[in-house]
Coordinates of C-alpha atoms and ligand atoms in Angstrom, one line a residue:
X1 CA 0.1 0.2 0.1
X2 CA 1.0 3.4 -0.7
X3 CA 1.2 5.3 2.8
X4 CA 1.8 8.7 3.6
X5 CA 2.9 10.4 6.9
X6 CA 2.7 13.4 7.9
X7 CA 5.5 14.8 10.5
X8 CA 8.6 13.3 11.3
X9 CA 8.5 13.8 15.0
X10 CA 8.9 10.5 17.1
X11 CA 5.1 9.0 16.3
X12 CA 6.0 10.1 12.6
X13 CA 9.4 8.8 12.1
X14 CA 8.6 5.4 13.8
X15 CA 5.6 4.4 12.2
X16 CA 6.6 5.4 9.1
X17 CA 10.3 3.4 8.8
X18 CA 7.9 0.5 10.4
X19 CA 5.3 0.6 7.7
X20 CA 8.3 0.4 5.1
X21 CA 9.5 -2.4 7.3
X22 CA 6.2 -4.8 6.9
X23 CA 6.6 -3.8 3.3
X24 CA 4.1 -0.6 2.4
X25 CA 5.8 2.1 0.3
X26 CA 5.7 5.1 2.9
X27 CA 6.5 9.2 1.8
X28 CA 7.3 10.7 5.5
X29 CA 6.6 14.7 4.7
X30 CA 8.3 17.3 6.8
X31 CA 7.3 20.9 6.2
X32 CA 10.5 21.5 8.5
X33 CA 13.8 22.8 6.3
X34 CA 15.9 21.7 8.4
X35 CA 14.2 18.2 9.6
X36 CA 13.5 17.4 5.9
X37 CA 17.3 18.0 5.1
X38 CA 18.7 16.1 7.8
X39 CA 16.4 13.0 7.0
X40 CA 17.6 13.5 4.1
X41 CA 21.1 13.5 4.3
X42 CA 20.6 10.2 6.6
X43 CA 20.4 11.4 9.7
X44 CA 18.0 9.6 12.5
X45 CA 17.0 13.1 14.5
X46 CA 16.2 10.8 17.4
X47 CA 18.0 8.4 20.0
X48 CA 15.4 5.2 19.4
X49 CA 17.2 2.2 19.9
X50 CA 16.7 0.3 16.4
X51 CA 15.3 3.2 14.4
X52 CA 18.6 3.9 12.8
X53 CA 18.9 0.5 11.1
X54 CA 15.5 0.6 10.4
X55 CA 15.9 4.3 8.6
X56 CA 19.1 3.0 6.8
X57 CA 17.5 -0.4 5.5
X58 CA 14.6 1.6 3.7
X59 CA 15.8 4.9 3.0
X60 CA 15.5 5.4 -0.8
X61 CA 13.6 2.4 -1.0
X62 CA 10.3 1.7 0.7
X63 CA 10.9 5.3 2.4
X64 CA 11.4 8.6 1.1
X65 CA 11.0 11.8 1.9
X66 CA 9.1 15.4 0.8
X67 CA 8.4 18.5 2.4
X68 CA 5.6 18.8 -0.2
X69 CA 2.5 17.2 0.8
X70 CA 0.9 17.5 -2.8
X71 CA 3.6 14.9 -4.0
X72 CA 3.6 13.4 -1.1
X73 CA 0.0 12.3 -0.9
X74 CA -0.5 11.4 -5.0
X75 CA -2.1 8.2 -5.4
X76 CA -1.7 7.3 -1.5
X77 CA -4.7 5.2 -0.2
X78 CA -3.5 6.0 3.4
X79 CA -2.3 9.2 4.6
X80 CA -1.1 9.4 8.7
X81 CA -1.2 12.4 10.7
X82 CA 1.4 12.6 12.8
X83 CA 1.5 16.4 13.9
X84 CA 2.0 17.8 17.2
X85 CA -1.0 18.5 19.7
X86 CA 1.1 20.5 22.2
X87 CA -0.8 21.5 25.2
X88 CA -2.2 25.3 26.0
X89 CA -2.1 27.3 28.2
X90 CA -5.5 25.9 29.7
X91 CA -3.7 22.3 29.3
X92 CA -6.0 21.6 26.7
X93 CA -4.5 20.3 23.2
X94 CA -3.8 22.6 21.0
X95 CA -4.9 21.3 17.7
X96 CA -4.2 24.3 14.9
X97 CA -1.7 21.7 13.4
X98 CA -4.0 19.1 13.2
X99 CA -6.6 21.5 11.5
X100 CA -4.4 23.5 9.1
X101 CA -3.1 19.6 8.1
X102 CA -6.4 18.7 6.9
X103 CA -7.1 21.6 5.2
X104 CA -3.8 21.0 3.3
X105 CA -4.7 17.4 2.5
X106 CA -8.2 18.6 0.9
X107 CA -6.3 20.2 -1.7
X108 CA -4.8 16.7 -2.4
X109 CA -7.5 14.4 -3.0
X110 CA -6.7 12.8 -6.5
X111 CA -8.2 9.6 -5.5
X112 CA -9.8 8.0 -1.9
X113 CA -8.1 8.3 0.8
X114 CA -8.2 7.6 4.9
X115 CA -6.9 10.1 6.6
X116 CA -5.5 8.8 10.1
X117 CA -4.9 10.2 12.8
X118 CA -2.1 8.8 14.9
X119 CA -1.2 12.1 17.3
X120 CA -2.9 11.5 20.3
X121 CA -6.1 14.0 20.6
X122 CA -9.6 14.5 22.1
X123 CA -12.9 12.6 21.6
X124 CA -14.0 14.5 18.5
X125 CA -11.3 15.4 16.5
X126 CA -12.1 13.2 13.4
X127 CA -15.5 14.6 13.3
X128 CA -13.6 18.1 13.0
X129 CA -11.1 16.9 10.5
X130 CA -14.2 15.2 8.3
X131 CA -15.9 18.4 8.5
X132 CA -13.0 20.5 7.8
X133 CA -12.1 18.3 4.6
X134 CA -16.0 18.7 3.8
X135 CA -16.0 22.5 4.1
X136 CA -13.0 23.0 2.2
X137 CA -14.5 21.2 -1.0
X138 CA -13.8 17.4 -0.7
X139 CA -16.4 15.4 -1.8
X140 CA -18.6 13.1 0.5
X141 CA -16.8 9.5 -0.1
X142 CA -14.1 10.6 -1.5
X143 CA -12.3 10.3 1.9
X144 CA -13.2 9.2 5.5
X145 CA -11.2 9.7 8.8
X146 CA -10.3 7.5 11.1
X147 CA -8.3 7.0 14.8
X148 CA -5.2 4.3 15.1
X149 CA -3.8 5.9 18.1
X150 CA -0.3 5.3 18.9
X151 CA 0.9 2.9 21.8
X152 CA 4.5 3.1 21.2
X153 CA 7.1 3.5 24.4
X154 CA 10.4 6.3 23.7
X155 CA 13.5 3.4 23.8
X156 CA 10.8 0.7 22.4
X157 CA 9.5 2.1 20.0
X158 CA 10.2 -0.5 17.5
X159 CA 9.7 -3.3 19.3
X160 CA 6.6 -1.9 20.3
X161 CA 5.6 -1.6 16.3
X162 CA 6.4 -4.5 15.2
X163 CA 5.8 -6.8 18.4
X164 CA 2.3 -5.2 19.3
X165 CA 0.4 -6.3 22.1
X166 CA -3.0 -4.8 20.2
X167 CA -3.7 -2.4 17.5
X168 CA -6.7 -0.3 17.9
X169 CA -8.7 1.5 14.8
X170 CA -11.2 3.5 15.1
X171 CA -13.3 3.7 11.5
X172 CA -16.8 5.0 11.2
X173 CA -16.9 3.1 7.3
X174 CA -16.4 -0.3 6.5
X175 CA -14.3 0.9 3.5
X176 CA -12.1 2.6 6.3
X177 CA -11.9 -0.2 8.4
X178 CA -10.6 -2.2 5.5
X179 CA -7.6 0.1 4.6
X180 CA -6.3 0.3 8.4
X181 CA -6.9 -3.7 8.3
X182 CA -4.8 -4.0 5.2
X183 CA -2.3 -1.3 6.3
X184 CA -1.6 -4.1 9.2
X185 CA -2.1 -7.2 7.5
X186 CA 1.6 -8.7 7.9
X187 CA 1.3 -8.5 11.8
X188 CA -2.4 -9.2 12.0
X189 CA -1.6 -12.5 10.3
X190 CA 1.7 -12.9 10.9
X191 CA 3.2 -13.1 7.5
X192 CA 5.7 -10.7 8.2
X193 CA 7.6 -12.7 11.2
X194 CA 7.7 -15.5 8.3
X195 CA 10.1 -13.2 6.2
X196 CA 13.3 -13.4 5.7
X197 CA 14.9 -10.2 5.6
X198 CA 12.4 -9.2 8.6
X199 CA 14.0 -6.7 11.4
X200 CA 15.2 -9.2 14.3
X201 CA 15.0 -7.8 17.8
X202 CA 16.3 -10.7 20.0
X203 CA 14.5 -11.7 23.1
X204 CA 11.4 -10.6 20.6
X205 CA 8.7 -13.4 19.2
X206 CA 5.7 -12.9 18.0
X207 CA 3.2 -12.8 20.5
X208 CA -0.8 -13.0 20.6
X209 CA -2.2 -9.7 18.9
X210 CA -5.3 -8.5 19.2
X211 CA -6.9 -5.9 16.6
X212 CA -9.3 -4.1 17.6
X213 CA -12.1 -2.1 15.3
X214 CA -14.0 0.8 17.1
X215 CA -15.6 3.8 16.5
X216 CA -13.6 7.0 15.9
X217 CA -14.7 8.6 19.0
X218 CA -13.9 5.3 21.4
X219 CA -10.7 4.7 20.0
X220 CA -9.9 8.6 20.7
X221 CA -10.8 8.3 24.1
X222 CA -9.0 4.7 24.1
X223 CA -5.6 6.2 24.1
X224 CA -6.4 8.8 26.5
X225 CA -7.9 6.8 28.8
X226 CA -4.8 4.1 28.4
X227 CA -2.5 6.8 29.3
X228 CA -4.3 8.0 32.2
X229 CA -4.5 4.7 33.6
X230 CA -0.8 4.1 33.5
X231 CA 0.0 7.2 35.1
X232 CA -2.6 6.5 37.9
X233 CA -0.9 3.1 38.6
X234 CA 2.7 4.7 39.0
X235 CA 1.1 7.6 41.0
X236 CA -0.8 4.7 43.6
X237 CA 2.5 2.7 43.6
X238 CA 4.3 6.2 44.6
X239 CA 1.4 7.0 47.3
X240 CA 2.1 3.6 48.3
X241 CA 5.8 4.2 49.0
X242 CA 5.3 6.9 50.7
X243 CA 3.3 5.6 53.3
X244 CA 6.0 2.9 53.0
X245 CA 8.6 5.3 54.2
X246 CA 6.5 6.1 57.1
X247 CA 6.2 3.2 58.4
X248 CA 9.3 1.7 57.6
X249 CA 8.2 -1.1 54.8
X250 CA 9.7 -2.3 51.9
X251 CA 7.9 -1.2 48.3
X252 CA 9.5 -4.1 46.9
X253 CA 7.5 -6.6 49.0
X254 CA 4.4 -4.7 48.4
X255 CA 5.2 -4.4 45.0
X256 CA 5.1 -8.2 44.6
X257 CA 2.5 -8.8 46.9
X258 CA 0.3 -7.0 44.9
X259 CA 1.5 -7.3 41.7
X260 CA 1.3 -11.1 41.7
X261 CA -2.8 -10.7 41.6
X262 CA -3.0 -10.8 37.9
X263 CA -5.4 -8.1 38.1
X264 CA -3.5 -5.9 38.7
X265 CA -0.2 -7.2 37.4
X266 CA 3.5 -6.3 38.1
X267 CA 3.9 -3.6 35.4
X268 CA 4.0 0.0 35.7
X269 CA 4.3 -0.5 39.5
X270 CA 8.2 1.1 39.3
X271 CA 8.1 4.0 42.5
X272 CA 10.4 7.1 41.7
X273 CA 10.5 10.8 41.4
X274 CA 6.9 10.9 39.3
X275 CA 6.5 10.0 35.1
X276 CA 7.6 12.4 33.2
X277 CA 7.8 13.0 29.1
X278 CA 6.0 14.4 25.8
X279 CA 3.0 12.3 27.0
X280 CA 1.7 11.6 30.4
X281 CA 1.8 15.2 31.6
X282 CA 0.1 16.6 28.2
X283 CA -2.3 13.7 27.6
X284 CA -3.2 14.2 31.7
X285 CA -4.4 17.4 31.6
X286 CA -5.9 17.5 27.9
X287 CA -7.7 14.7 29.1
X288 CA -9.2 16.5 32.5
X289 CA -9.8 19.4 30.0
X290 CA -11.7 16.7 27.5
X291 CA -13.6 15.9 30.5
X292 CA -14.6 18.6 32.3
X293 CA -15.7 20.2 28.9
X294 CA -18.3 17.0 28.3
X295 CA -19.1 17.9 32.0
X296 CA -17.7 15.8 34.2
X297 CA -15.1 16.5 36.8
X298 CA -12.6 13.8 36.5
X299 CA -10.9 14.8 40.0
X300 CA -9.0 11.1 40.0
X301 CA -6.7 13.0 37.3
X302 CA -5.9 15.5 39.4
X303 CA -4.9 13.6 42.5
X304 CA -2.8 11.2 39.6
X305 CA -1.0 14.9 38.7
X306 CA -0.6 16.2 42.5
X307 CA 1.3 12.8 43.8
X308 CA 3.4 13.0 40.5
X309 CA 4.3 16.7 41.4
X310 CA 5.0 15.3 45.4
X311 CA 7.2 12.8 44.2
X312 CA 9.6 15.7 42.7
X313 CA 9.7 17.5 46.3
X314 CA 9.9 14.3 48.1
X315 CA 13.1 13.2 46.3
X316 CA 14.1 16.5 47.2
X317 CA 13.4 15.8 50.7
X318 CA 15.1 12.8 50.8
X319 CA 18.1 14.8 49.5
X320 CA 18.0 17.6 52.2
X321 CA 17.6 14.8 55.0
X322 CA 20.6 12.9 53.7
X323 CA 23.1 16.0 53.4
X324 CA 21.6 18.5 55.7
X325 CA 22.0 21.6 53.6
X326 CA 22.6 21.9 50.1
X327 CA 24.4 25.8 49.3
X328 CA 28.3 24.5 48.6
X329 CA 27.4 20.7 48.2
X330 CA 29.1 19.2 45.1
X331 CA 26.7 16.4 43.8
X332 CA 27.2 13.7 41.2
X333 CA 23.4 13.3 39.0
X334 CA 23.2 10.2 37.2
X335 CA 20.6 11.0 34.5
X336 CA 18.7 13.8 32.6
X337 CA 16.5 12.2 30.3
X338 CA 12.8 11.4 31.5
X339 CA 13.6 7.7 31.4
X340 CA 16.3 5.3 30.2
X341 CA 16.7 4.5 26.4
X342 CA 16.1 7.9 25.5
X343 CA 17.6 11.5 24.6
X344 CA 13.9 13.1 25.5
X345 CA 13.9 15.8 28.6
X346 CA 10.8 16.9 27.7
X347 CA 9.2 17.2 31.2
X348 CA 11.5 15.2 32.9
X349 CA 11.7 14.8 36.7
X350 CA 15.3 14.8 36.4
X351 CA 15.6 18.1 35.0
X352 CA 13.5 19.7 37.8
X353 CA 15.1 18.2 40.1
X354 CA 18.6 19.4 39.1
X355 CA 17.1 23.0 38.3
X356 CA 15.9 23.3 42.5
X357 CA 19.0 21.7 43.9
X358 CA 21.3 24.7 41.5
X359 CA 18.4 27.2 42.8
X360 CA 19.7 25.6 46.6
X361 CA 23.1 26.9 45.9
X362 CA 24.6 22.9 45.4
X363 CA 27.5 22.4 42.6
X364 CA 26.3 19.6 40.3
X365 CA 28.4 17.2 37.8
X366 CA 25.9 15.4 35.9
X367 CA 26.2 12.5 33.3
X368 CA 23.1 10.6 31.1
X369 CA 24.5 8.2 27.8
X370 CA 22.3 10.0 25.7
X371 CA 20.1 13.7 27.0
X372 CA 23.7 15.7 27.6
X373 CA 23.2 17.6 24.1
X374 CA 19.4 18.6 24.5
X375 CA 19.9 19.5 28.3
X376 CA 22.7 22.1 27.5
X377 CA 20.1 24.9 26.4
X378 CA 18.1 24.3 29.2
X379 CA 19.9 23.8 32.7
X380 CA 22.0 27.0 32.3
X381 CA 24.2 27.9 35.5
X382 CA 28.2 28.7 35.8
X383 CA 27.2 25.2 38.8
X384 CA 26.7 22.8 36.7
X385 CA 29.1 20.6 34.3
X386 CA 28.3 17.9 32.0
X387 CA 30.6 15.3 32.2
X388 CA 31.4 12.6 29.5
X389 CA 31.4 9.4 32.0
X390 CA 29.6 8.5 34.8
X391 CA 33.4 7.9 37.0
X392 CA 33.7 12.1 36.1
X393 CA 31.0 12.9 37.9
X394 CA 31.4 10.9 41.1
X395 CA 34.8 12.1 41.8
X396 CA 34.8 14.3 44.8
X397 CA 31.2 14.5 45.2
X398 CA 29.4 15.0 48.6
X399 CA 26.5 12.4 47.2
X400 CA 25.6 10.7 44.0
X401 CA 21.8 10.7 43.2
X402 CA 20.6 8.7 40.6
X403 CA 17.4 10.5 38.7
X404 CA 17.1 8.2 35.7
X405 CA 16.8 4.5 34.9
X406 CA 19.1 3.7 32.2
X407 CA 20.2 0.1 32.1
X408 CA 23.9 1.0 31.6
X409 CA 23.8 2.9 35.9
X410 CA 23.1 -0.6 37.3
X411 CA 26.1 -1.9 36.0
X412 CA 28.8 0.8 37.0
X413 CA 31.4 -0.7 39.0
X414 CA 30.5 0.7 42.3
X415 CA 33.2 -0.1 44.4
X416 CA 35.6 2.6 42.4
X417 CA 32.5 5.0 42.9
X418 CA 32.8 4.3 46.5
X419 CA 36.3 5.3 46.5
X420 CA 36.4 8.6 44.7
X421 CA 33.2 10.1 46.0
X422 CA 33.8 12.2 49.1
X423 CA 31.0 10.8 51.2
X424 CA 29.5 7.1 50.2
X425 CA 25.9 8.8 50.3
X426 CA 24.0 7.4 47.2
X427 CA 20.1 8.7 47.0
X428 CA 18.2 6.7 44.0
X429 CA 15.1 8.6 43.0
X430 CA 14.4 5.4 41.3
X431 CA 15.3 2.4 43.1
X432 CA 18.0 1.2 41.0
X433 CA 20.0 -0.4 43.0
X434 CA 19.8 -3.2 45.5
X435 CA 19.9 -2.1 49.3
X436 CA 21.8 -5.1 50.4
X437 CA 24.3 -5.1 47.6
X438 CA 25.2 -0.9 48.4
X439 CA 24.9 -1.5 52.3
X440 CA 27.5 -4.3 51.7
X441 CA 29.8 -2.0 49.6
X442 CA 29.8 0.4 52.8
X443 CA 27.2 2.8 51.0
X444 CA 25.1 4.9 53.0
X445 CA 22.2 4.2 50.3
X446 CA 18.2 6.0 50.3
X447 CA 15.6 4.6 48.1
X448 CA 12.0 5.6 47.3
X449 CA 9.8 3.3 50.1
X450 CA 12.6 1.0 50.8
X451 CA 14.2 1.5 54.4
X452 CA 17.8 2.9 54.4
X453 CA 20.7 1.1 54.6
X454 CA 24.2 2.0 56.3
X455 CA 27.4 -0.1 55.3
X456 CA 26.8 -3.7 56.3
X457 CA 23.8 -2.2 58.1
X458 CA 22.2 -5.2 60.2
X459 CA 19.7 -2.3 61.4
X460 CA 17.6 -2.6 57.9
X461 CA 15.7 0.8 59.2
X462 CA 18.5 3.0 60.0
X463 CA 17.8 6.9 59.1
X464 CA 20.1 8.8 56.9
X465 CA 20.2 11.7 59.6
X466 CA 21.3 9.7 62.5
X467 CA 23.7 8.0 59.6
X468 CA 25.0 11.2 59.0
X469 CA 25.3 12.1 62.4
X470 CA 28.4 9.5 63.1
X471 CA 29.9 10.2 59.8
X472 CA 29.7 14.0 59.5
X473 CA 29.5 16.6 62.1
X474 CA 28.3 18.5 59.7
X475 CA 25.0 16.7 59.8
X476 CA 24.0 16.5 62.9
X477 CA 20.7 17.5 63.4
X478 CA 19.3 16.7 59.7
X479 CA 16.0 16.9 59.7
X480 CA 14.3 13.0 59.1
X481 CA 12.7 12.6 55.8
X482 CA 9.4 13.0 56.7
X483 CA 6.7 11.0 55.2
X484 CA 4.5 13.7 54.6
Ligands
LIG1 C1 3.8 6.3 27.2 C2 3.0 5.1 27.1 O1 3.3 3.9 28.3 C3 2.9 4.4 25.6 O2 1.5 3.6 25.9 C4 2.3 5.6 24.9 O3 1.8 5.3 23.7 C5 3.1 6.8 25.0 O4 3.3 7.3 26.3 C6 2.5 8.3 24.0 O5 1.2 8.2 24.6 O6 3.1 8.0 23.4 P1 6.3 6.9 27.3 O7 6.1 8.0 27.3 O8 7.3 7.2 26.0 O9 5.3 5.6 26.7 O10 7.3 6.4 28.4 P2 6.7 5.4 29.7 O11 7.6 3.9 29.6 O12 5.1 4.9 29.4 O13 7.2 6.2 30.7 C7 6.7 7.7 31.5 C8 7.2 7.8 32.2 O14 6.9 7.0 33.7 C9 8.6 8.0 32.4 O15 9.1 9.2 33.4 C10 9.3 6.7 33.4 O16 9.9 6.8 34.4 C11 7.7 6.3 34.1 N1 7.6 5.3 35.3 C12 7.3 4.5 34.3 C13 7.5 5.1 36.5 O17 7.6 6.1 37.0 N2 7.3 4.3 36.8 C14 7.1 2.7 36.1 O18 6.5 1.9 37.0 C15 6.8 3.2 34.6

């Protein structure tokens, strides 16, 4: 099938490359001259595992780039809209890009096309796109508008696309539904997995997958509701971790206990410094705004967002509790990205925590495997230094803070780090490391919802303030982390 994808952001780029991978002819359109030029030169503008290989495999063959929508859409059966829907000042999704693309497509109708929304959008967006197209002279029956929400996660987007657990398509006519079914057919019938030159991702096998066909409104709602539910799971476990801190229980044990109930499940129950990224924060406020407009006060979502903000403050209180005062302290930080596996720092809790610490007078040396370049323009201070190795960050630091869950941070040589730190203190906002291992290595280790440990501590519930009173005279009297 000939597919036009509009927008070469994260969703458009991954979807375009993956549609080419499963056998379609794809033209990826972007009117941003810089992006278009970079893609044409063979660059991959985002850090996303497997994407550079996939682009290299199909570029100039089944995947081409264009800055001209009319040419790109000629003869296409499917036109996928993957343009941005940034939040406006009320938290609502700004749909002006979607509207202007809808208008532009209207002048490109050389044959029947299904215009497919892949951006995360409020209910009724498909109806609006259809209306805009009719108003701009597209004859009834010449086009259908459909919704095909994306469930990709940054860092694993290619794997998520090629090995999905479900594909949701919202279409109001059989003809449109049929086009969408054919777009995904190689994944639905499994024929893609039998091809000799398929893109192999180790450890991933074809798994049972559901093709869910709905109306456009239901599909639009499925996307918002999925993200809201996942964010709710994270805030829920973060709230439980706060109680664990207060009573001295261990969130890992609690997680195991509740997550092993199949109805609840283990995934997305990792406590930490809260969710970030370009999706959850934006989608929750947009969903909240959509509900308000429909006359429903979705207060549960407000609470989810509030708990999420509180997590950053809780972490900062833990830092103060471990170090007493912040001004003049030299802190090693691991992580800038909103999660491991990406260079994306949008709404990253790591960035906001670093900003607070700089504001309180700390000096920071930070390492991130991918997000440094993007952070330089955001974190501007003469007290921050971006370094190129984790070991450089920890040299002579008063403590080490872990803010992003990069897998490689688990594998570091914490024996060497112990020697290079001025004080062997780790405050782990992602629960990446094992309390027992850190204690054995001689650390004072604080994490989220797990008892603090001290070097080979037999008293697992040691308070960091009392730890420090024996270690650093300066910390005597430090205020213990309050559970509030
Ligand atoms: C999220 C959804 O997971 C995708 O299904 C969806 O397609 C995507 O948004 C989107 O709407 O485009 P993404 O934002 O890439 O994907 O990242 P997640 O893996 O969901 O993580 C979001 C945030 O939650 C990160 O900051 C992560 O560190 C945090 N998180 C995640 C936790 O704090 N605990 C967890 O257990 C899981």
